[in-house]
Amino acid sequence: MQFLKDIFYLFYPNLCVNCTKMLLQREQYLCISCVNDLPLIDDNEHVNVTLKSVFYGKVPVKNVRSFLYYQKHGITQKIIHQLKYKNQPEIGSYIGKWFGNDLKESEIFKSVDYIVPVPLHAKKLKKRRYNQVTEFGRSLSEVLNIEYKPNILLRTSIAKTQTLKQRFERFFNSKTKFKLTDKEIFKNKHILLIDDVITTGATLEACCNELLKAKGIIISIATMAYTPRV
């Protein structure tokens, strides 16, 4: 059996999504060198306050955590691009398991009742065939033992790709709309809202505004990446 696996990897090698070098059999998505180069976000008070400050004066958020720093042309951008546009949703699971174990150790989200993904519009979901945060959310759900709850928060409008806009345009011209289909499910519950990247926070803010229609709801946020303010 091992011989057959060796033959398979010889003709169909797995490549690192960042440097494109051939992966060893025990490596997944990233070679060990690129894993060591990942811009991991430290879990400390200063960083956590910085993440939470994205939402100050906009929506009440209990806690915010993110896994990687996101910079243009950096390794995180390449990973997210492969996840979103190159039909590799399993990368979300890879990140979710790693991040989930870090969050489990910190116990920061131990009071959370449900994990809720930022949804894609139905037309975009049909075109892409998957939501890039689905496997991320499912892995977090498994590791943290928190129920994953999709399809309660829906997206009712399609926004242009945010990476093509300037920061101030994204913030002031966001027309993305969301709809909470059942306000009772999240009544008096602590929700962990998840997404791929925090940039201006406009999309997450719009989600929070809709979720806040559920009485007594508490919202925390977790994302795969965060774009530092410049």
mmCIF file of C-alpha atoms in Angstrom:
data_model
loop_
_atom_site.group_PDB
_atom_site.id
_atom_site.type_symbol
_atom_site.label_atom_id
_atom_site.label_comp_id
_atom_site.label_asym_id
_atom_site.label_seq_id
_atom_site.Cartn_x
_atom_site.Cartn_y
_atom_site.Cartn_z
ATOM 1 C CA MET A 1 0.000 0.000 0.000
ATOM 2 C CA GLN A 2 2.820 2.437 0.884
ATOM 3 C CA PHE A 3 4.476 1.647 -2.467
ATOM 4 C CA LEU A 4 1.282 2.654 -4.296
ATOM 5 C CA LYS A 5 1.129 5.882 -2.326
ATOM 6 C CA ASP A 6 4.720 6.645 -3.266
ATOM 7 C CA ILE A 7 3.922 6.093 -6.938
ATOM 8 C CA PHE A 8 0.858 8.353 -6.659
ATOM 9 C CA TYR A 9 2.863 11.198 -5.120
ATOM 10 C CA LEU A 10 5.529 10.797 -7.797
ATOM 11 C CA PHE A 11 3.104 11.500 -10.637
ATOM 12 C CA TYR A 12 0.576 13.679 -8.758
ATOM 13 C CA PRO A 13 2.624 15.654 -6.240
ATOM 14 C CA ASN A 14 1.015 17.961 -3.728
ATOM 15 C CA LEU A 15 2.518 21.422 -3.921
ATOM 16 C CA CYS A 16 2.874 24.070 -1.249
ATOM 17 C CA VAL A 17 0.206 26.709 -1.854
ATOM 18 C CA ASN A 18 2.739 29.442 -1.127
ATOM 19 C CA CYS A 19 6.116 28.495 -2.627
ATOM 20 C CA THR A 20 4.820 25.656 -4.907
ATOM 21 C CA LYS A 21 7.547 23.271 -3.753
ATOM 22 C CA MET A 22 6.602 19.596 -3.589
ATOM 23 C CA LEU A 23 5.180 18.679 -0.202
ATOM 24 C CA LEU A 24 6.404 15.762 1.824
ATOM 25 C CA GLN A 25 3.771 13.161 2.619
ATOM 26 C CA ARG A 26 3.270 14.410 6.171
ATOM 27 C CA GLU A 27 2.903 18.037 5.074
ATOM 28 C CA GLN A 28 -0.473 19.569 4.232
ATOM 29 C CA TYR A 29 -0.983 22.604 1.980
ATOM 30 C CA LEU A 30 2.195 24.300 3.249
ATOM 31 C CA CYS A 31 5.762 23.067 3.450
ATOM 32 C CA ILE A 32 7.459 23.254 6.836
ATOM 33 C CA SER A 33 9.460 26.294 5.732
ATOM 34 C CA CYS A 34 6.315 28.254 4.832
ATOM 35 C CA VAL A 35 4.577 27.110 8.018
ATOM 36 C CA ASN A 36 7.438 28.657 9.953
ATOM 37 C CA ASP A 37 6.999 31.887 7.953
ATOM 38 C CA LEU A 38 3.287 32.245 8.724
ATOM 39 C CA PRO A 39 2.520 35.672 10.253
ATOM 40 C CA LEU A 40 0.669 34.302 13.261
ATOM 41 C CA ILE A 41 -1.175 36.802 15.441
ATOM 42 C CA ASP A 42 -0.143 36.744 19.088
ATOM 43 C CA ASP A 43 -2.914 36.312 21.632
ATOM 44 C CA ASN A 44 -2.081 39.187 23.969
ATOM 45 C CA GLU A 45 -3.989 42.110 25.439
ATOM 46 C CA HIS A 46 -2.550 44.774 23.130
ATOM 47 C CA VAL A 47 -3.300 42.811 19.957
ATOM 48 C CA ASN A 48 -6.759 41.797 21.141
ATOM 49 C CA VAL A 49 -7.674 45.405 21.915
ATOM 50 C CA THR A 50 -6.444 46.411 18.447
ATOM 51 C CA LEU A 51 -8.646 43.768 16.804
ATOM 52 C CA LYS A 52 -11.664 44.787 18.834
ATOM 53 C CA SER A 53 -11.092 48.476 18.112
ATOM 54 C CA VAL A 54 -12.164 47.887 14.498
ATOM 55 C CA PHE A 55 -15.730 47.774 15.826
ATOM 56 C CA TYR A 56 -15.577 50.479 18.514
ATOM 57 C CA GLY A 57 -18.488 52.894 18.258
ATOM 58 C CA LYS A 58 -20.150 50.780 15.551
ATOM 59 C CA VAL A 59 -21.484 47.542 17.016
ATOM 60 C CA PRO A 60 -21.121 45.912 20.452
ATOM 61 C CA VAL A 61 -18.715 42.984 20.186
ATOM 62 C CA LYS A 62 -17.581 40.922 23.175
ATOM 63 C CA ASN A 63 -14.329 39.448 21.853
ATOM 64 C CA VAL A 64 -12.434 39.406 18.558
ATOM 65 C CA ARG A 65 -9.705 36.969 17.557
ATOM 66 C CA SER A 66 -7.878 36.381 14.270
ATOM 67 C CA PHE A 67 -5.275 33.831 13.224
ATOM 68 C CA LEU A 68 -2.970 35.438 10.629
ATOM 69 C CA TYR A 69 -1.890 38.905 9.559
ATOM 70 C CA TYR A 70 -2.929 39.675 5.978
ATOM 71 C CA GLN A 71 -0.693 41.776 3.743
ATOM 72 C CA LYS A 72 -0.714 42.362 -0.002
ATOM 73 C CA HIS A 73 1.493 39.826 -1.827
ATOM 74 C CA GLY A 74 2.158 38.039 1.447
ATOM 75 C CA ILE A 75 1.791 34.363 2.300
ATOM 76 C CA THR A 76 -1.635 34.841 3.896
ATOM 77 C CA GLN A 77 -2.989 36.467 0.736
ATOM 78 C CA LYS A 78 -1.825 33.470 -1.293
ATOM 79 C CA ILE A 79 -3.459 31.046 1.124
ATOM 80 C CA ILE A 80 -6.787 32.917 1.135
ATOM 81 C CA HIS A 81 -6.690 33.223 -2.670
ATOM 82 C CA GLN A 82 -6.233 29.466 -3.049
ATOM 83 C CA LEU A 83 -9.031 28.887 -0.559
ATOM 84 C CA LYS A 84 -11.525 31.227 -2.228
ATOM 85 C CA TYR A 85 -10.781 30.997 -5.935
ATOM 86 C CA LYS A 86 -8.822 27.798 -6.605
ATOM 87 C CA ASN A 87 -11.341 25.254 -5.321
ATOM 88 C CA GLN A 88 -9.446 24.355 -2.174
ATOM 89 C CA PRO A 89 -12.039 24.687 0.610
ATOM 90 C CA GLU A 90 -10.095 22.132 2.675
ATOM 91 C CA ILE A 91 -7.561 24.862 3.468
ATOM 92 C CA GLY A 92 -10.259 26.333 5.678
ATOM 93 C CA SER A 93 -10.352 23.101 7.646
ATOM 94 C CA TYR A 94 -6.570 23.140 8.022
ATOM 95 C CA ILE A 95 -6.681 26.670 9.450
ATOM 96 C CA GLY A 96 -9.768 25.947 11.552
ATOM 97 C CA LYS A 97 -8.207 22.968 13.339
ATOM 98 C CA TRP A 98 -5.006 24.841 14.115
ATOM 99 C CA PHE A 99 -6.750 28.034 15.202
ATOM 100 C CA GLY A 100 -9.448 26.085 17.032
ATOM 101 C CA ASN A 101 -6.930 24.327 19.243
ATOM 102 C CA ASP A 102 -5.342 27.667 20.134
ATOM 103 C CA LEU A 103 -8.763 29.103 21.013
ATOM 104 C CA LYS A 104 -9.666 26.001 23.009
ATOM 105 C CA GLU A 105 -6.548 26.372 25.109
ATOM 106 C CA SER A 106 -7.296 30.037 25.822
ATOM 107 C CA GLU A 107 -10.967 29.259 26.659
ATOM 108 C CA ILE A 108 -11.915 32.687 25.282
ATOM 109 C CA PHE A 109 -15.019 31.330 23.542
ATOM 110 C CA LYS A 110 -16.098 28.705 26.069
ATOM 111 C CA SER A 111 -19.449 30.504 26.618
ATOM 112 C CA VAL A 112 -20.335 30.571 22.897
ATOM 113 C CA ASP A 113 -23.548 28.768 21.918
ATOM 114 C CA TYR A 114 -23.345 28.827 18.106
ATOM 115 C CA ILE A 115 -20.803 29.449 15.349
ATOM 116 C CA VAL A 116 -22.359 31.494 12.528
ATOM 117 C CA PRO A 117 -20.626 32.068 9.163
ATOM 118 C CA VAL A 118 -20.766 35.261 7.135
ATOM 119 C CA PRO A 119 -22.881 33.958 4.239
ATOM 120 C CA LEU A 120 -22.392 34.199 0.484
ATOM 121 C CA HIS A 121 -25.212 35.383 -1.738
ATOM 122 C CA ALA A 122 -27.008 32.451 -3.390
ATOM 123 C CA LYS A 123 -25.810 33.478 -6.875
ATOM 124 C CA LYS A 124 -22.172 33.674 -5.807
ATOM 125 C CA LEU A 125 -22.495 30.401 -3.896
ATOM 126 C CA LYS A 126 -23.866 28.705 -7.015
ATOM 127 C CA LYS A 127 -20.970 30.043 -9.091
ATOM 128 C CA ARG A 128 -18.202 29.192 -6.601
ATOM 129 C CA ARG A 129 -19.995 26.069 -5.286
ATOM 130 C CA TYR A 130 -18.841 26.610 -1.705
ATOM 131 C CA ASN A 131 -18.560 29.262 0.980
ATOM 132 C CA GLN A 132 -14.880 29.747 1.804
ATOM 133 C CA VAL A 133 -15.592 29.835 5.548
ATOM 134 C CA THR A 134 -17.689 26.649 5.713
ATOM 135 C CA GLU A 135 -14.867 24.175 6.391
ATOM 136 C CA PHE A 136 -13.219 26.711 8.694
ATOM 137 C CA GLY A 137 -16.438 26.897 10.694
ATOM 138 C CA ARG A 138 -16.988 23.160 10.769
ATOM 139 C CA SER A 139 -13.473 22.567 12.068
ATOM 140 C CA LEU A 140 -13.877 25.211 14.760
ATOM 141 C CA SER A 141 -17.166 23.562 15.668
ATOM 142 C CA GLU A 142 -15.522 20.162 16.029
ATOM 143 C CA VAL A 143 -12.534 21.373 18.042
ATOM 144 C CA LEU A 144 -14.455 23.763 20.304
ATOM 145 C CA ASN A 145 -17.529 21.525 20.597
ATOM 146 C CA ILE A 146 -19.830 24.386 19.562
ATOM 147 C CA GLU A 147 -22.708 23.884 17.141
ATOM 148 C CA TYR A 148 -22.146 25.257 13.631
ATOM 149 C CA LYS A 149 -25.267 27.129 12.530
ATOM 150 C CA PRO A 150 -25.367 28.159 8.829
ATOM 151 C CA ASN A 151 -28.431 29.282 6.852
ATOM 152 C CA ILE A 152 -29.941 31.388 9.639
ATOM 153 C CA LEU A 153 -28.119 34.548 8.574
ATOM 154 C CA LEU A 154 -28.530 35.092 4.824
ATOM 155 C CA ARG A 155 -26.991 37.571 2.387
ATOM 156 C CA THR A 156 -29.595 39.391 0.300
ATOM 157 C CA SER A 157 -27.352 41.552 -1.898
ATOM 158 C CA ILE A 158 -24.144 41.060 -3.866
ATOM 159 C CA ALA A 159 -21.251 43.414 -3.236
ATOM 160 C CA LYS A 160 -18.355 43.921 -5.628
ATOM 161 C CA THR A 161 -15.129 42.153 -4.736
ATOM 162 C CA GLN A 162 -13.750 44.146 -1.839
ATOM 163 C CA THR A 163 -10.099 43.710 -2.779
ATOM 164 C CA LEU A 164 -10.709 45.869 -5.864
ATOM 165 C CA LYS A 165 -11.768 48.872 -3.794
ATOM 166 C CA GLN A 166 -9.844 51.380 -1.760
ATOM 167 C CA ARG A 167 -10.204 51.152 2.017
ATOM 168 C CA PHE A 168 -12.344 54.296 2.348
ATOM 169 C CA GLU A 169 -14.601 53.186 -0.532
ATOM 170 C CA ARG A 170 -15.215 49.823 1.091
ATOM 171 C CA PHE A 171 -16.165 51.471 4.348
ATOM 172 C CA PHE A 172 -18.482 54.180 3.107
ATOM 173 C CA ASN A 173 -20.019 52.459 0.094
ATOM 174 C CA SER A 174 -20.817 49.042 1.505
ATOM 175 C CA LYS A 175 -24.311 48.099 0.359
ATOM 176 C CA THR A 176 -24.197 44.501 1.461
ATOM 177 C CA LYS A 177 -27.431 43.440 3.120
ATOM 178 C CA PHE A 178 -28.174 40.502 5.383
ATOM 179 C CA LYS A 179 -31.325 38.901 6.756
ATOM 180 C CA LEU A 180 -31.850 36.947 9.961
ATOM 181 C CA THR A 181 -34.427 34.274 9.153
ATOM 182 C CA ASP A 182 -35.184 33.295 12.757
ATOM 183 C CA LYS A 183 -34.652 35.764 15.618
ATOM 184 C CA GLU A 184 -35.730 33.327 18.326
ATOM 185 C CA ILE A 185 -32.884 30.839 17.746
ATOM 186 C CA PHE A 186 -30.269 33.396 18.768
ATOM 187 C CA LYS A 187 -32.296 35.030 21.547
ATOM 188 C CA ASN A 188 -30.106 35.394 24.651
ATOM 189 C CA LYS A 189 -27.344 33.380 22.966
ATOM 190 C CA HIS A 190 -23.633 34.039 22.537
ATOM 191 C CA ILE A 191 -22.768 33.882 18.829
ATOM 192 C CA LEU A 192 -19.323 33.470 17.288
ATOM 193 C CA LEU A 193 -19.481 35.167 13.880
ATOM 194 C CA ILE A 194 -16.750 33.931 11.519
ATOM 195 C CA ASP A 195 -15.274 35.225 8.258
ATOM 196 C CA ASP A 196 -12.093 34.945 6.223
ATOM 197 C CA VAL A 197 -10.499 38.405 6.595
ATOM 198 C CA ILE A 198 -11.136 41.518 8.670
ATOM 199 C CA THR A 199 -10.268 44.559 6.570
ATOM 200 C CA THR A 200 -12.431 47.564 7.414
ATOM 201 C CA GLY A 201 -14.904 45.374 9.280
ATOM 202 C CA ALA A 202 -17.802 46.730 7.178
ATOM 203 C CA THR A 203 -19.190 43.327 6.198
ATOM 204 C CA LEU A 204 -18.950 41.963 9.728
ATOM 205 C CA GLU A 205 -20.544 45.159 11.035
ATOM 206 C CA ALA A 206 -23.483 44.700 8.650
ATOM 207 C CA CYS A 207 -23.875 41.113 9.862
ATOM 208 C CA CYS A 208 -23.790 42.223 13.485
ATOM 209 C CA ASN A 209 -26.455 44.866 12.893
ATOM 210 C CA GLU A 210 -28.777 42.182 11.565
ATOM 211 C CA LEU A 211 -27.915 39.667 14.298
ATOM 212 C CA LEU A 212 -28.642 42.295 16.947
ATOM 213 C CA LYS A 213 -32.312 42.033 16.009
ATOM 214 C CA ALA A 214 -32.283 38.904 18.184
ATOM 215 C CA LYS A 215 -32.990 40.042 21.751
ATOM 216 C CA GLY A 216 -30.231 39.557 24.288
ATOM 217 C CA ILE A 217 -27.717 38.311 21.741
ATOM 218 C CA ILE A 218 -23.979 38.525 22.472
ATOM 219 C CA ILE A 219 -21.620 38.582 19.491
ATOM 220 C CA SER A 220 -17.955 37.617 19.274
ATOM 221 C CA ILE A 221 -15.917 37.409 16.074
ATOM 222 C CA ALA A 222 -13.202 35.064 14.798
ATOM 223 C CA THR A 223 -11.512 35.244 11.395
ATOM 224 C CA MET A 224 -8.746 33.506 9.538
ATOM 225 C CA ALA A 225 -6.897 36.766 8.969
ATOM 226 C CA TYR A 226 -6.711 40.452 9.813
ATOM 227 C CA THR A 227 -5.423 43.327 7.679
ATOM 228 C CA PRO A 228 -3.478 45.757 9.894
ATOM 229 C CA ARG A 229 -4.443 49.401 9.590
ATOM 230 C CA VAL A 230 -1.921 51.672 7.919
#
